[in-house]
C-alpha positions as a printed Julia matrix, in Angstrom:
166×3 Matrix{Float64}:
 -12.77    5.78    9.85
 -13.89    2.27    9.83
 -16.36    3.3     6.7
 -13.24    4.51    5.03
 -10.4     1.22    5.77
 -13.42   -1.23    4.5
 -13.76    0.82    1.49
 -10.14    1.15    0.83
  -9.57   -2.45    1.56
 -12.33   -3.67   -0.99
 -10.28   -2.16   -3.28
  -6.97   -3.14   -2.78
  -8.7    -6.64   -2.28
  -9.74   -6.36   -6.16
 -13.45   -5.65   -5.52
 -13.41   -2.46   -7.1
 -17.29   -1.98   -7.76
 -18.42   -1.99   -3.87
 -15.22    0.34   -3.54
 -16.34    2.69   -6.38
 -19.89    2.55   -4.82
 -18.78    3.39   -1.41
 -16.01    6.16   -2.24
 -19.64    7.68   -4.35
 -21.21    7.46   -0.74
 -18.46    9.06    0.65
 -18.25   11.42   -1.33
 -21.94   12.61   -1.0
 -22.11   12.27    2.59
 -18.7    14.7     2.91
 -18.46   16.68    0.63
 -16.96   19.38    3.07
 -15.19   16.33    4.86
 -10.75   17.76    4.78
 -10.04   14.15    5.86
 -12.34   12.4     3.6
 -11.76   14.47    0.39
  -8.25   14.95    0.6
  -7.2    11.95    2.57
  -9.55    8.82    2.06
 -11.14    9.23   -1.48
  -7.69   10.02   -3.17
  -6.18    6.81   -1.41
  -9.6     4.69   -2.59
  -9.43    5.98   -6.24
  -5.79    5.4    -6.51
  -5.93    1.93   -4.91
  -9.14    1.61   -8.02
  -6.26    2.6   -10.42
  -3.68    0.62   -9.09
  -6.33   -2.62   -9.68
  -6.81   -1.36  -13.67
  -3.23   -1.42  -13.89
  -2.99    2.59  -14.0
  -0.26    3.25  -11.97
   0.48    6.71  -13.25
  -3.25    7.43  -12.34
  -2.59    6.37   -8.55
   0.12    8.16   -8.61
  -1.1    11.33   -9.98
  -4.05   11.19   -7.3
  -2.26   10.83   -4.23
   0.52   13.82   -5.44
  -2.07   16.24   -3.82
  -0.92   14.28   -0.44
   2.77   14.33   -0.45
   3.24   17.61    2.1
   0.76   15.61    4.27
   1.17   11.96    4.3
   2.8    11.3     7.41
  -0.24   12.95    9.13
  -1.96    9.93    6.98
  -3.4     6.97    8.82
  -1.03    4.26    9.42
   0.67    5.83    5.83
  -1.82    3.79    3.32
  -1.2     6.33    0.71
   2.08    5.7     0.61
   2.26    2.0     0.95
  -0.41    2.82   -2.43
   1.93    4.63   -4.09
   4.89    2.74   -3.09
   3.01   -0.17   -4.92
   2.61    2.17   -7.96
   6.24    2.8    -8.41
   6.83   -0.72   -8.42
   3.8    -1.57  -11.0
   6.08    1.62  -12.95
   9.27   -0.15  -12.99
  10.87    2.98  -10.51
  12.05    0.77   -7.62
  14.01    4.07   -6.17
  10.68    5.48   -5.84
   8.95    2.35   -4.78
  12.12    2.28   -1.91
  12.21    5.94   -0.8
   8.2     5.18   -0.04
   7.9     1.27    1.69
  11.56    2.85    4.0
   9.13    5.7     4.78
   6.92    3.25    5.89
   9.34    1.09    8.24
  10.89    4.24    9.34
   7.79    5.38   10.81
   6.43    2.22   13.19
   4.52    4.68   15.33
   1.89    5.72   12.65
   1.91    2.73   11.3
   1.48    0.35   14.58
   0.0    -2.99   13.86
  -1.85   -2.35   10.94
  -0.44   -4.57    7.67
   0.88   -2.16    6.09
   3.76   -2.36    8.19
   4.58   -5.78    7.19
   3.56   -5.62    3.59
   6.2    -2.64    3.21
   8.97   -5.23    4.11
   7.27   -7.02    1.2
   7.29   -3.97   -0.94
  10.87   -3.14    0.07
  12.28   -6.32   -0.84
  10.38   -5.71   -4.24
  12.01   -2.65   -4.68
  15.19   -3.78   -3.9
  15.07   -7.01   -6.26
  13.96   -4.48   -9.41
  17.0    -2.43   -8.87
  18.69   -5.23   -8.93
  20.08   -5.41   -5.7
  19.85   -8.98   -4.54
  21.38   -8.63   -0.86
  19.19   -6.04    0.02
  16.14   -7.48   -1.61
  17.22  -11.04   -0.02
  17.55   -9.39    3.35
  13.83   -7.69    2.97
  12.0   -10.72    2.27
  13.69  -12.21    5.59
  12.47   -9.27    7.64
   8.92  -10.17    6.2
   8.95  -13.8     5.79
  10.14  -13.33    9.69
   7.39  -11.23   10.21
   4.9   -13.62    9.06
   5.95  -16.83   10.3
   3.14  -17.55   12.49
   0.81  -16.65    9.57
  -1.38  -19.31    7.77
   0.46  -20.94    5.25
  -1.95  -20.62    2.62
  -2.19  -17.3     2.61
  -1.62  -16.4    -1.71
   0.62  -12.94   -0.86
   2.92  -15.03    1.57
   2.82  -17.91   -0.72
   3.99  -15.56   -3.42
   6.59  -13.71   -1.17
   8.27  -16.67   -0.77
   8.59  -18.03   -4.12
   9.74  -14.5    -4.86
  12.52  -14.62   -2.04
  13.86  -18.6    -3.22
  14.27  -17.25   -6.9
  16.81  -14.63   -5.53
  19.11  -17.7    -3.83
């Protein structure tokens, strides 16, 4: 599994050509692999997509996973997909998906994708228009993260997101 999360975070991290490469390896190495071809590589390709700024694509590939997804480790596909609604403009859908997400701490544990669906959430909320709810999100992540390097560009971002909503 650790083959697969360094693969899928190259890819959300914007290096999509070592990603690419690797999901190729992947995919030649287990080709018979449930987990791997049903689970991993749709996650990788549609984190790919969501980097292109295809976010019908991502969300087209991980479809196949919906009856699934909370057997899905720590629930990346849906924190993917949650992050293609929002790139879509459909913040219901982007809401139903990061709520998944914090409804679920016990798949999720203490990888980031916890956090970041506070982020997502407040996203979500703020596109819908829904300022108290969207205000209240960023809190919940911004609390999250206080401890966390200042410098750190998505934290930097979530709180210049959170003081335009004041």
């Amino acid at each position: 599994m650790l083959f697969q999360l360094k693969c899928w975070h190259l890819a959300v991290a914007g290096d999509v050509t070592p990603a690419e490469k690797l999901a190729g390896e992947l995919n030649s190495k287990f080709p018979l692999n449930t987990v791997v071809q049903r689970f991993w590589l749709p996650t990788i390709r549609a984190a790919v997509a969501m980097e292109h700024k295809d976010a019908n694509k991502a969300v087209e590939l991980l479809r196949q996973m919906s009856p699934n997804e909370l057997g899905a480790p720590y629930l990346i596909p849906v924190y993917v997909r949650g992050r293609a609604y929002l790139m879509q403009g459909n913040g219901s859908a982007a809401t139903a998906d990061f709520q998944m997400i914090i409804d679920h701490p016990g798949i999720v544990l203490a990888s980031v994708v916890g956090a970041l669906a506070h982020l997502g959430l407040a996203r979500a909320y703020a596109l819908q228009g829904d300022t108290a709810k969207a205000r209240a999100a960023y809190q919940d992540f911004l609390t999250l993260w206080k401890d966390a390097d200042p410098d750190i560009p998505i934290l930097i971002q979530a709180k210049a997101e959170y003081a335009e909503l004041k």
